[in-house]
Short mmCIF file of C-alpha atoms in Angstrom, two decimals:
data_model
loop_
_atom_site.label_atom_id
_atom_site.label_comp_id
_atom_site.label_asym_id
_atom_site.label_seq_id
_atom_site.Cartn_x
_atom_site.Cartn_y
_atom_site.Cartn_z
CA MET A 1011 174.69 163.84 101.58
CA GLY A 1012 172.21 161.40 100.75
CA THR A 1013 170.73 162.41 97.62
CA THR A 1014 170.96 158.67 96.09
CA GLN A 1015 167.96 157.12 97.64
CA LEU A 1016 168.80 153.51 97.14
CA GLU A 1017 171.97 153.50 99.04
CA SER A 1018 171.23 151.57 102.57
CA VAL A 1019 172.45 153.04 105.45
CA GLN A 1020 174.70 151.78 107.91
CA GLU A 1021 173.72 150.82 110.82
CA PRO A 1022 176.29 150.85 114.28
CA LYS A 1023 175.34 147.30 115.98
CA TYR A 1024 174.10 149.48 119.47
CA TRP A 1025 171.86 151.11 117.31
CA HIS A 1026 170.06 147.87 115.87
CA LEU A 1027 170.12 146.74 119.43
CA LYS A 1028 168.82 149.50 120.46
CA THR A 1029 165.68 149.22 118.34
CA VAL A 1030 165.07 145.49 120.00
CA LEU A 1031 165.61 146.80 123.43
CA SER A 1032 162.71 149.53 122.71
CA GLU A 1033 160.63 146.99 121.36
CA ALA A 1034 161.42 144.66 124.37
CA LEU A 1035 160.87 147.62 127.01
CA ASP A 1036 157.08 148.05 125.45
CA SER A 1037 156.58 144.52 125.44
CA ASP A 1038 158.35 143.10 128.47
CA PHE A 1039 158.51 145.99 130.89
CA ALA A 1040 156.52 148.29 133.04
CA VAL A 1041 157.03 151.35 133.77
CA GLY A 1042 158.96 151.74 136.65
CA GLU A 1043 160.63 148.37 136.74
CA ILE A 1044 164.46 147.76 137.19
CA LEU A 1045 166.28 146.17 134.52
CA PRO A 1046 168.77 143.18 134.80
CA ASN A 1047 172.08 144.13 135.21
CA GLU A 1048 174.16 144.90 132.63
CA ARG A 1049 175.42 141.44 132.24
CA ASP A 1050 172.40 139.59 132.57
CA LEU A 1051 171.05 142.45 129.57
CA ALA A 1052 174.55 141.67 127.51
CA ALA A 1053 174.29 137.73 127.68
CA ARG A 1054 170.30 137.95 126.90
CA PHE A 1055 170.76 139.61 123.77
CA GLY A 1056 173.90 137.92 122.49
CA VAL A 1057 176.45 141.31 122.38
CA ALA A 1058 179.36 143.00 124.23
CA ARG A 1059 178.86 144.97 127.17
CA ALA A 1060 180.39 148.09 125.35
CA THR A 1061 177.61 147.49 122.55
CA LEU A 1062 174.56 147.10 125.41
CA ARG A 1063 176.02 150.19 127.50
CA GLN A 1064 175.94 152.59 124.19
CA ALA A 1065 172.65 151.11 123.41
CA LEU A 1066 171.72 152.10 127.30
CA GLU A 1067 172.28 155.41 126.68
CA GLN A 1068 170.59 156.19 123.33
CA LEU A 1069 167.31 154.79 124.99
CA GLU A 1070 168.50 157.06 128.53
CA LEU A 1071 168.85 160.14 125.72
CA GLU A 1072 165.10 159.01 124.35
CA GLY A 1073 163.88 159.03 127.56
CA ARG A 1074 162.77 155.15 127.57
CA LEU A 1075 165.56 154.61 130.14
CA GLN A 1076 166.39 156.50 133.72
CA ARG A 1077 169.21 155.87 135.10
CA ARG A 1078 169.82 156.56 139.33
CA ARG A 1079 172.60 155.98 141.07
CA GLY A 1080 171.78 153.46 143.90
CA VAL A 1081 168.90 152.08 142.32
CA GLY A 1082 169.91 151.11 138.72
CA THR A 1083 168.32 151.36 135.47
CA THR A 1084 164.74 151.46 134.92
CA VAL A 1085 162.11 151.88 132.31
CA ALA A 1086 160.93 155.68 132.26
CA PRO A 1087 157.17 156.80 132.55
CA PRO A 1088 156.56 159.21 129.62
CA ARG A 1089 157.95 162.47 129.23
CA VAL A 1090 155.93 165.19 130.95
CA GLY A 1091 154.75 168.26 128.60
CA VAL A 1092 155.59 171.31 130.35
CA ALA A 1093 154.12 174.78 128.50
CA VAL A 1094 156.91 177.43 127.80
CA ALA A 1095 155.03 180.28 127.24
CA ALA A 1096 153.03 183.20 128.37
CA ALA A 1097 152.28 181.73 131.81
CA GLN A 1098 155.47 183.11 133.01
CA HIS A 1099 153.71 187.00 132.61
CA ASP A 1100 152.39 186.28 135.59
CA TRP A 1101 155.02 187.14 137.42
CA ALA A 1102 153.00 188.03 140.37
CA GLY A 1103 152.09 184.44 140.88
CA GLY A 1104 148.97 185.13 143.16
CA ASP A 1105 147.69 181.76 141.52
CA SER A 1106 147.76 179.03 143.97
CA ASP A 1107 148.82 176.87 140.46
CA GLU A 1108 152.10 178.76 140.25
CA ALA A 1109 154.29 176.53 139.31
CA TRP A 1110 157.30 178.53 139.73
CA GLN A 1111 158.44 178.90 143.52
CA PRO A 1112 160.80 181.40 144.28
CA VAL A 1113 164.02 180.50 146.16
CA GLU A 1114 166.36 183.33 146.53
CA CYS A 1115 167.44 186.66 145.09
CA THR A 1116 170.50 188.10 145.39
CA THR A 1117 172.62 191.28 143.83
CA GLY A 1118 175.31 190.76 141.16
CA LYS A 1119 176.61 190.98 137.61
CA ALA A 1120 175.01 189.09 135.25
CA PRO A 1121 177.31 186.46 133.13
CA VAL A 1122 178.41 188.23 129.95
CA ALA A 1123 176.38 186.25 127.59
CA VAL A 1124 173.54 187.64 129.27
CA ALA A 1125 174.64 191.44 129.60
CA ALA A 1126 174.79 191.27 126.26
CA MET A 1127 171.08 190.48 126.20
CA LEU A 1128 170.46 193.41 128.44
CA ASP A 1129 171.14 196.14 125.92
CA GLY A 1130 172.21 199.30 127.72
CA ALA A 1131 172.17 197.68 131.14
CA ALA A 1132 176.00 195.89 130.64
CA GLY A 1133 178.15 196.38 133.36
CA GLU A 1134 175.04 197.18 135.81
CA ASP A 1135 174.53 195.41 138.57
CA VAL A 1136 171.45 193.12 138.77
CA HIS A 1137 168.64 191.60 140.54
CA VAL A 1138 169.33 187.36 140.14
CA VAL A 1139 165.74 185.49 141.46
CA ARG A 1140 166.45 182.00 141.60
CA ARG A 1141 162.97 180.16 141.11
CA ILE A 1142 162.10 176.04 140.62
CA ARG A 1143 159.16 174.98 138.97
CA VAL A 1144 157.21 172.49 140.43
CA THR A 1145 155.08 170.09 137.96
CA ARG A 1146 153.32 167.33 139.74
CA GLY A 1147 155.71 167.35 142.44
CA GLN A 1148 158.64 167.06 140.70
CA SER A 1149 161.32 170.05 140.24
CA VAL A 1150 160.80 170.07 136.45
CA ALA A 1151 163.11 173.58 135.96
CA ALA A 1152 165.60 175.94 137.86
CA GLU A 1153 165.73 179.13 136.47
CA LEU A 1154 167.79 182.52 137.09
CA LEU A 1155 165.97 185.41 136.19
CA TYR A 1156 167.90 188.68 135.70
CA VAL A 1157 166.45 192.12 136.22
CA PRO A 1158 168.61 194.82 135.69
CA ARG A 1159 167.91 197.41 138.58
CA SER A 1160 166.49 200.29 135.72
CA SER A 1161 163.52 197.98 134.99
CA VAL A 1162 162.68 197.94 138.98
CA PRO A 1163 163.23 201.11 140.21
CA GLU A 1164 160.53 201.61 142.90
CA LEU A 1165 161.71 198.30 144.22
CA SER A 1166 162.33 199.26 148.18
CA ALA A 1167 166.01 197.99 149.51
CA ILE A 1168 164.36 198.23 152.90
CA ASP A 1169 161.79 195.45 153.54
CA ALA A 1170 163.37 191.87 152.30
CA PRO A 1171 167.21 192.48 151.77
CA SER A 1172 167.18 188.78 150.21
CA GLY A 1173 165.66 185.43 150.00
CA PRO A 1174 161.71 184.35 149.13
CA ALA A 1175 160.31 187.64 150.27
CA ARG A 1176 162.95 189.36 147.88
CA ALA A 1177 162.52 187.89 145.18
CA ARG A 1178 158.73 187.85 145.12
CA SER A 1179 158.93 191.91 145.66
CA VAL A 1180 161.19 192.07 142.01
CA LEU A 1181 158.58 189.98 140.48
CA ARG A 1182 155.96 192.25 141.61
CA GLU A 1183 157.69 195.10 140.50
CA LEU A 1184 158.38 193.73 137.33
CA HIS A 1185 154.65 192.24 137.07
CA ARG A 1186 153.66 196.25 137.45
CA LEU A 1187 156.36 197.43 135.00
CA GLY A 1188 154.19 195.29 131.94
CA LEU A 1189 155.55 193.80 129.54
CA ASP A 1190 155.19 193.98 125.77
CA GLY A 1191 156.63 190.97 124.26
CA GLN A 1192 159.16 188.27 124.90
CA ASP A 1193 161.30 185.95 122.66
CA ARG A 1194 162.90 182.52 123.62
CA SER A 1195 165.85 180.43 122.36
CA VAL A 1196 165.89 176.55 123.13
CA GLU A 1197 169.15 174.37 123.27
CA LEU A 1198 171.17 171.50 124.77
CA GLY A 1199 172.86 172.25 127.94
CA SER A 1200 174.55 170.42 130.63
CA ALA A 1201 173.54 170.91 134.62
CA ARG A 1202 175.55 173.09 136.53
CA ALA A 1203 176.32 171.55 139.82
CA ASP A 1204 173.55 173.76 141.87
CA ASP A 1205 170.52 173.54 139.21
CA ALA A 1206 171.41 169.53 139.19
CA LYS A 1207 171.06 169.05 142.46
CA GLU A 1208 167.69 171.32 142.56
CA LEU A 1209 166.59 169.12 139.80
CA ASP A 1210 168.06 165.57 141.39
CA ARG A 1211 170.25 164.89 138.52
CA LEU A 1212 174.20 164.50 138.40
CA PRO A 1213 176.29 167.92 137.36
CA GLY A 1214 176.85 167.19 133.57
CA ALA A 1215 173.31 166.05 132.80
CA PRO A 1216 172.04 166.39 129.55
CA VAL A 1217 168.89 169.63 130.38
CA LEU A 1218 166.91 172.27 127.61
CA VAL A 1219 168.27 175.36 128.63
CA VAL A 1220 165.50 178.11 127.75
CA THR A 1221 166.52 181.46 127.49
CA THR A 1222 163.78 184.18 127.52
CA ARG A 1223 163.78 188.05 126.98
CA TYR A 1224 161.75 189.85 128.00
CA PHE A 1225 160.60 193.21 126.12
CA ALA A 1226 158.84 196.26 127.89
CA VAL A 1227 158.72 199.64 126.35
CA SER A 1228 161.71 200.43 127.28
CA GLY A 1229 163.96 197.71 126.00
CA THR A 1230 164.65 194.48 127.31
CA ALA A 1231 163.12 194.68 130.56
CA ALA A 1232 164.50 190.77 132.00
CA VAL A 1233 166.26 187.95 130.48
CA SER A 1234 165.29 184.34 132.04
CA VAL A 1235 167.55 181.48 132.04
CA ALA A 1236 165.98 178.47 132.60
CA THR A 1237 167.20 174.72 132.92
CA TYR A 1238 164.65 171.95 132.08
CA ARG A 1239 165.06 168.26 133.19
CA ALA A 1240 165.85 166.47 129.43
CA ASP A 1241 164.80 163.01 130.74
CA THR A 1242 161.54 163.65 131.89
CA CYS A 1243 160.12 166.80 130.12
CA ARG A 1244 159.10 167.63 126.84
CA LEU A 1245 158.54 171.34 126.35
CA THR A 1246 155.54 172.41 125.00
CA PHE A 1247 154.83 175.68 122.87
CA GLY A 1248 151.11 176.72 121.25
CA ASP A 1249 150.01 179.14 119.40
CA SER A 1250 147.18 180.26 121.88
CA GLY A 1251 146.38 178.67 125.31
CA ALA A 1252 143.63 176.57 124.23
CA LEU A 1253 145.76 175.16 121.67
CA GLU A 1254 148.31 173.74 124.16
CA ILE A 1255 147.30 170.28 124.88
CA SER A 1256 150.31 168.04 125.41
CA HIS A 1257 150.20 164.74 123.37
CA GLU A 1258 149.92 162.67 127.15
CA GLU A 1259 146.96 164.41 127.72
CA GLN A 1260 145.45 164.54 124.47
CA GLU A 1261 145.68 160.74 124.68
CA ARG A 1262 143.99 160.59 127.85
CA GLN A 1263 140.91 163.09 126.45
CA ALA A 1264 141.05 160.42 123.65
CA SER A 1265 140.69 157.39 125.81
CA MET B 997 166.45 169.48 148.01
CA GLY B 998 168.55 172.59 148.23
CA THR B 999 166.18 174.41 151.13
CA THR B 1000 169.34 175.20 153.11
CA GLN B 1001 171.40 178.42 151.16
CA LEU B 1002 174.45 177.72 152.79
CA GLU B 1003 175.11 173.80 152.02
CA SER B 1004 177.81 173.65 150.05
CA VAL B 1005 177.42 171.96 146.20
CA GLN B 1006 179.67 168.93 145.60
CA GLU B 1007 181.01 169.60 142.48
CA PRO B 1008 183.08 166.39 140.93
CA LYS B 1009 186.45 166.97 139.78
CA TYR B 1010 185.21 166.86 135.50
CA TRP B 1011 183.25 169.66 136.52
CA HIS B 1012 185.77 171.80 137.55
CA LEU B 1013 187.87 171.07 135.02
CA LYS B 1014 185.21 171.61 132.35
CA THR B 1015 185.24 175.26 133.81
CA VAL B 1016 188.94 175.55 133.54
CA LEU B 1017 188.67 173.96 130.09
CA SER B 1018 186.20 176.47 128.78
CA GLU B 1019 188.10 179.44 130.45
CA ALA B 1020 191.07 178.20 128.20
CA LEU B 1021 188.90 177.67 125.36
CA ASP B 1022 187.92 181.25 125.49
CA SER B 1023 191.59 182.64 125.89
CA ASP B 1024 194.00 179.96 124.09
CA PHE B 1025 192.36 178.26 121.71
CA ALA B 1026 190.42 180.01 118.10
CA VAL B 1027 187.31 178.72 116.52
CA GLY B 1028 188.11 175.70 114.29
CA GLU B 1029 191.22 174.85 116.17
CA ILE B 1030 191.84 171.21 116.86
CA LEU B 1031 192.43 170.56 120.38
CA PRO B 1032 195.80 168.85 121.57
CA ASN B 1033 195.40 164.65 122.12
CA GLU B 1034 193.68 163.68 125.09
CA ARG B 1035 197.09 162.30 126.24
CA ASP B 1036 198.60 165.55 126.41
CA LEU B 1037 195.50 167.22 127.73
CA ALA B 1038 195.13 165.28 130.22
CA ALA B 1039 199.10 166.17 131.44
CA ARG B 1040 198.87 169.83 130.81
CA PHE B 1041 195.83 169.90 133.46
CA GLY B 1042 197.08 167.31 135.70
CA VAL B 1043 193.78 164.86 135.71
CA ALA B 1044 193.72 161.19 134.72
CA ARG B 1045 192.13 160.83 130.96
CA ALA B 1046 188.74 159.45 132.54
CA THR B 1047 188.48 162.98 134.22
CA LEU B 1048 189.29 164.56 131.28
CA ARG B 1049 187.05 163.00 129.01
CA GLN B 1050 184.10 163.58 130.85
CA ALA B 1051 184.52 167.08 130.83
CA LEU B 1052 185.14 167.08 126.99
CA GLU B 1053 181.90 165.28 126.98
CA GLN B 1054 180.57 168.28 128.88
CA LEU B 1055 181.45 170.70 126.59
CA GLU B 1056 180.16 169.01 124.01
CA LEU B 1057 177.11 168.98 124.97
CA GLU B 1058 177.12 172.74 125.71
CA GLY B 1059 178.38 173.27 122.28
CA ARG B 1060 181.80 174.59 122.88
CA LEU B 1061 183.22 171.32 121.22
CA GLN B 1062 182.77 169.66 118.16
CA ARG B 1063 183.97 165.96 117.82
CA ARG B 1064 184.62 164.35 114.71
CA ARG B 1065 186.02 160.92 113.07
CA GLY B 1066 188.65 161.60 111.53
CA VAL B 1067 189.49 165.18 112.29
CA GLY B 1068 189.59 164.74 116.21
CA THR B 1069 188.16 167.54 119.08
CA THR B 1070 187.93 170.89 117.54
CA VAL B 1071 186.93 174.31 118.76
CA ALA B 1072 183.20 174.39 118.06
CA PRO B 1073 181.59 178.17 116.13
CA PRO B 1074 179.06 179.39 118.12
CA ARG B 1075 175.29 178.10 117.74
CA VAL B 1076 173.38 179.24 115.18
CA GLY B 1077 170.09 180.63 116.12
CA VAL B 1078 167.55 178.79 113.87
CA ALA B 1079 163.87 180.29 113.90
CA VAL B 1080 161.03 177.59 114.78
CA ALA B 1081 158.02 179.42 113.48
CA ALA B 1082 155.12 180.09 111.04
CA ALA B 1083 157.68 179.71 108.65
CA GLN B 1084 156.88 176.53 107.85
CA HIS B 1085 153.58 177.27 107.11
CA ASP B 1086 154.91 178.64 103.94
CA TRP B 1087 154.07 175.21 102.15
CA ALA B 1088 154.51 176.36 98.41
CA GLY B 1089 157.88 177.59 99.08
CA GLY B 1090 157.62 179.97 96.26
CA ASP B 1091 160.58 181.98 97.85
CA SER B 1092 163.71 181.34 96.70
CA ASP B 1093 165.11 181.77 100.42
CA GLU B 1094 162.86 178.81 101.29
CA ALA B 1095 165.57 176.75 103.55
CA TRP B 1096 163.33 173.67 103.80
CA GLN B 1097 164.27 171.28 100.61
CA PRO B 1098 162.01 168.37 99.50
CA VAL B 1099 163.97 165.41 99.34
CA GLU B 1100 161.39 162.53 98.71
CA CYS B 1101 157.28 161.31 99.65
CA THR B 1102 156.78 158.34 100.15
CA THR B 1103 153.26 156.59 101.25
CA GLY B 1104 152.68 154.38 104.36
CA LYS B 1105 151.40 153.94 107.93
CA ALA B 1106 152.60 156.68 110.59
CA PRO B 1107 154.56 155.69 113.54
CA VAL B 1108 151.97 154.95 116.50
CA ALA B 1109 152.78 158.22 118.30
CA VAL B 1110 152.16 160.04 115.19
CA ALA B 1111 149.19 158.26 114.27
CA ALA B 1112 147.62 159.25 117.76
CA MET B 1113 148.11 162.63 116.96
CA LEU B 1114 146.39 162.39 113.51
CA ASP B 1115 143.28 162.01 115.75
CA GLY B 1116 140.81 160.34 113.10
CA ALA B 1117 142.87 159.44 110.73
CA ALA B 1118 144.76 156.80 112.42
CA GLY B 1119 145.18 153.56 110.86
CA GLU B 1120 144.82 155.57 107.67
CA ASP B 1121 147.88 155.26 105.09
CA VAL B 1122 149.71 158.48 105.12
CA HIS B 1123 151.84 160.40 102.77
CA VAL B 1124 155.11 160.97 104.29
CA VAL B 1125 157.26 164.22 103.19
CA ARG B 1126 161.18 164.54 103.67
CA ARG B 1127 162.19 167.22 104.13
CA ILE B 1128 165.76 168.60 104.77
CA ARG B 1129 166.14 172.49 106.41
CA VAL B 1130 169.64 174.03 105.09
CA THR B 1131 170.97 176.94 106.89
CA ARG B 1132 174.24 179.19 105.44
CA GLY B 1133 174.97 176.15 103.69
CA GLN B 1134 174.55 173.24 106.30
CA SER B 1135 171.92 170.65 106.73
CA VAL B 1136 170.89 171.60 110.24
CA ALA B 1137 167.53 169.30 110.35
CA ALA B 1138 165.98 166.36 108.60
CA GLU B 1139 161.96 166.52 108.86
CA LEU B 1140 159.19 163.93 108.57
CA LEU B 1141 155.88 165.41 107.64
CA TYR B 1142 152.93 162.77 107.98
CA VAL B 1143 149.90 163.90 105.74
CA PRO B 1144 146.87 161.98 106.29
CA ARG B 1145 145.14 161.16 102.50
CA SER B 1146 142.24 163.30 103.91
CA SER B 1147 144.00 166.26 103.97
CA VAL B 1148 145.18 166.46 100.60
CA PRO B 1149 142.03 164.73 99.13
CA GLU B 1150 142.63 166.75 95.58
CA LEU B 1151 145.94 165.42 95.08
CA SER B 1152 146.68 163.98 91.81
CA ALA B 1153 147.98 160.54 91.93
CA ILE B 1154 149.39 161.07 88.08
CA ASP B 1155 152.03 163.77 87.82
CA ALA B 1156 154.43 162.39 89.94
CA PRO B 1157 154.22 158.90 92.59
CA SER B 1158 157.45 160.07 94.33
CA GLY B 1159 160.68 162.04 94.22
CA PRO B 1160 160.81 165.69 95.16
CA ALA B 1161 157.98 166.72 92.63
CA ARG B 1162 155.61 164.19 94.77
CA ALA B 1163 156.67 166.15 97.83
CA ARG B 1164 156.37 169.59 96.25
CA SER B 1165 152.62 168.53 95.26
CA VAL B 1166 151.57 167.33 98.53
CA LEU B 1167 153.01 170.73 100.20
CA ARG B 1168 151.37 173.11 97.19
CA GLU B 1169 148.27 170.96 98.28
CA LEU B 1170 148.66 171.61 102.02
CA HIS B 1171 149.20 175.13 101.13
CA ARG B 1172 145.86 175.26 99.30
CA LEU B 1173 144.29 173.55 102.50
CA GLY B 1174 144.64 176.89 104.77
CA LEU B 1175 146.15 175.87 108.36
CA ASP B 1176 144.28 177.34 110.91
CA GLY B 1177 147.22 176.97 113.81
CA GLN B 1178 149.80 174.77 115.29
CA ASP B 1179 151.56 173.70 118.12
CA ARG B 1180 154.51 172.01 118.75
CA SER B 1181 157.02 170.33 121.47
CA VAL B 1182 160.74 170.55 121.58
CA GLU B 1183 162.55 167.06 123.41
CA LEU B 1184 165.91 165.63 123.61
CA GLY B 1185 166.32 162.77 120.89
CA SER B 1186 169.33 160.70 119.45
CA ALA B 1187 169.59 161.12 115.97
CA ARG B 1188 168.29 157.88 113.80
CA ALA B 1189 170.90 156.77 111.42
CA ASP B 1190 169.00 158.17 108.07
CA ASP B 1191 168.90 161.52 109.40
CA ALA B 1192 172.22 161.16 111.31
CA LYS B 1193 173.38 160.84 107.79
CA GLU B 1194 171.84 163.91 106.21
CA LEU B 1195 172.81 165.87 109.25
CA ASP B 1196 176.69 164.66 108.98
CA ARG B 1197 176.62 163.05 112.69
CA LEU B 1198 177.02 159.80 113.82
CA PRO B 1199 173.63 157.74 114.63
CA GLY B 1200 172.69 158.27 117.86
CA ALA B 1201 173.87 162.07 118.06
CA PRO B 1202 171.79 164.10 120.60
CA VAL B 1203 169.72 166.07 118.51
CA LEU B 1204 166.50 168.34 119.72
CA VAL B 1205 163.55 166.33 118.25
CA VAL B 1206 160.33 168.88 117.21
CA THR B 1207 156.96 167.40 117.21
CA THR B 1208 154.55 170.20 115.14
CA ARG B 1209 150.97 169.50 114.95
CA TYR B 1210 148.95 171.55 112.15
CA PHE B 1211 145.52 172.28 112.84
CA ALA B 1212 142.52 172.87 109.91
CA VAL B 1213 139.29 173.59 110.48
CA SER B 1214 138.69 169.79 110.48
CA GLY B 1215 141.09 168.71 113.20
CA THR B 1216 144.81 168.30 112.92
CA ALA B 1217 145.79 168.69 109.19
CA ALA B 1218 149.37 167.15 109.29
CA VAL B 1219 152.26 166.17 111.45
CA SER B 1220 155.86 167.23 111.41
CA VAL B 1221 158.61 165.54 113.28
CA ALA B 1222 161.88 167.46 112.84
CA THR B 1223 165.18 166.41 113.73
CA TYR B 1224 167.71 169.23 114.84
CA ARG B 1225 171.34 169.29 115.52
CA ALA B 1226 171.87 169.78 118.94
CA ASP B 1227 175.74 170.85 118.64
CA THR B 1228 174.91 173.54 116.01
CA CYS B 1229 171.59 174.72 116.50
CA ARG B 1230 169.94 177.03 119.20
CA LEU B 1231 166.05 176.73 118.32
CA THR B 1232 164.62 180.38 118.57
CA PHE B 1233 160.78 181.38 119.06
CA GLY B 1234 159.18 184.58 119.22
CA ASP B 1235 156.06 186.21 120.04
CA SER B 1236 156.21 188.08 116.30
CA GLY B 1237 158.58 187.76 113.31
CA ALA B 1238 160.07 191.49 114.17
CA LEU B 1239 160.94 190.04 117.58
CA GLU B 1240 162.85 186.72 116.46
CA ILE B 1241 166.26 188.08 116.75
CA SER B 1242 168.72 185.48 117.55
CA HIS B 1243 171.24 186.47 119.85
CA GLU B 1244 174.02 186.34 117.57
CA GLU B 1245 172.50 188.58 115.19
CA GLN B 1246 171.64 190.93 118.11
CA GLU B 1247 175.02 191.13 119.15
CA ARG B 1248 176.35 191.54 115.71
CA GLN B 1249 173.99 194.27 115.37
CA ALA B 1250 175.22 196.33 118.95
CA SER B 1251 178.76 195.89 117.88
#
């Protein structure tokens, strides 16, 4: 396990090719440019097509390339820094800059893993609010927010039984509740078909799954499971709002 | 873009198979168990091997399966919650529970992206501390910590020119400096050959790359680029230390 410092590390062929390709992307290609087809690329770099394909997959994982049906492989723009933080606390979303758009609200059982996080509310029906996060005109995340009925007891059943209006009612009640804190986790996942559609990806595409527990005095008030595009997003976390500057923005400020 | 709620979502065949397989993993297999070979599995579920392979890839992305050379495909244990937070502030690592193990320290130029984050220190030589994070006896992350010379001016060149001792000296000086705050980002990446080796993965395996900027009064004092295993780790973030309980621990407490 790497205790001998002098031991050389064996790099597979596709890995070396990836490095070479990465440099070629910097020097010979512009963002958005379509790459030559696999046969031509393989010939240009003197490698087998299988090796080329592996290298392209790596570059896609790293966000350097985008592969889209019907378009081909293009050079990706730098990933967008997306702040994952207290912003979600503003449930009411009165602000016109609000990036989370409520889409739907249904009622049903929470998945087992979510129910386990909702403490006492396991088994109980929950409100399921679906929201889409839009940044710079692009859908970057799709969220399911699970809110136990007991968290929003004053929600009126009358005015809107479902749809965005219902979603906004649930968020408003959550806002009134006042939250004490939150914790969250980030892990790798694959896009469910419905999320993939919203995010303009194929089902199964790698995504970053952000699970957030919102706490109220009484316990866990809500659980959010948000699926972020892993190809275009870099999730940012800050100590405080002021510090939360994405690298990209920092570079822009510096130039 | 999913505005029509009634529109049905087209699920590819491998996606459906993934769901079926996932349920089979829950009911028919134990953690650590080796799956039947691809031919047998494809026959059992009545699908083409290409379809099966795609479904297995999805389950691997989701952390349900592990594929290891020479072993085969095994049922993965639940991901381990790894706290990504203020813990790293304790640079001195006096605590015996300290999970970050200093491995090496060299001096050189920071990569372009890191140099851009180090404000004024661009172009300057930096100390590069390599650390491995061990959780429950497993290497979960490999880190390169870039510390500009100007951040640790009192570092003595005499006592240890390189190696873990040198790494500890740099960390000690960083600790003395006192830090004001930090921000970080999380994105998808692929494991470099050296990191892959430390983490017992193949080069190019999907990883979660956590980039942290540490701030001192004078500006950015250090930048850490840590590569976490995406297959076994779930990164956890908390409002406060007290709240930072991984789901797994919570489940254990609840049962």
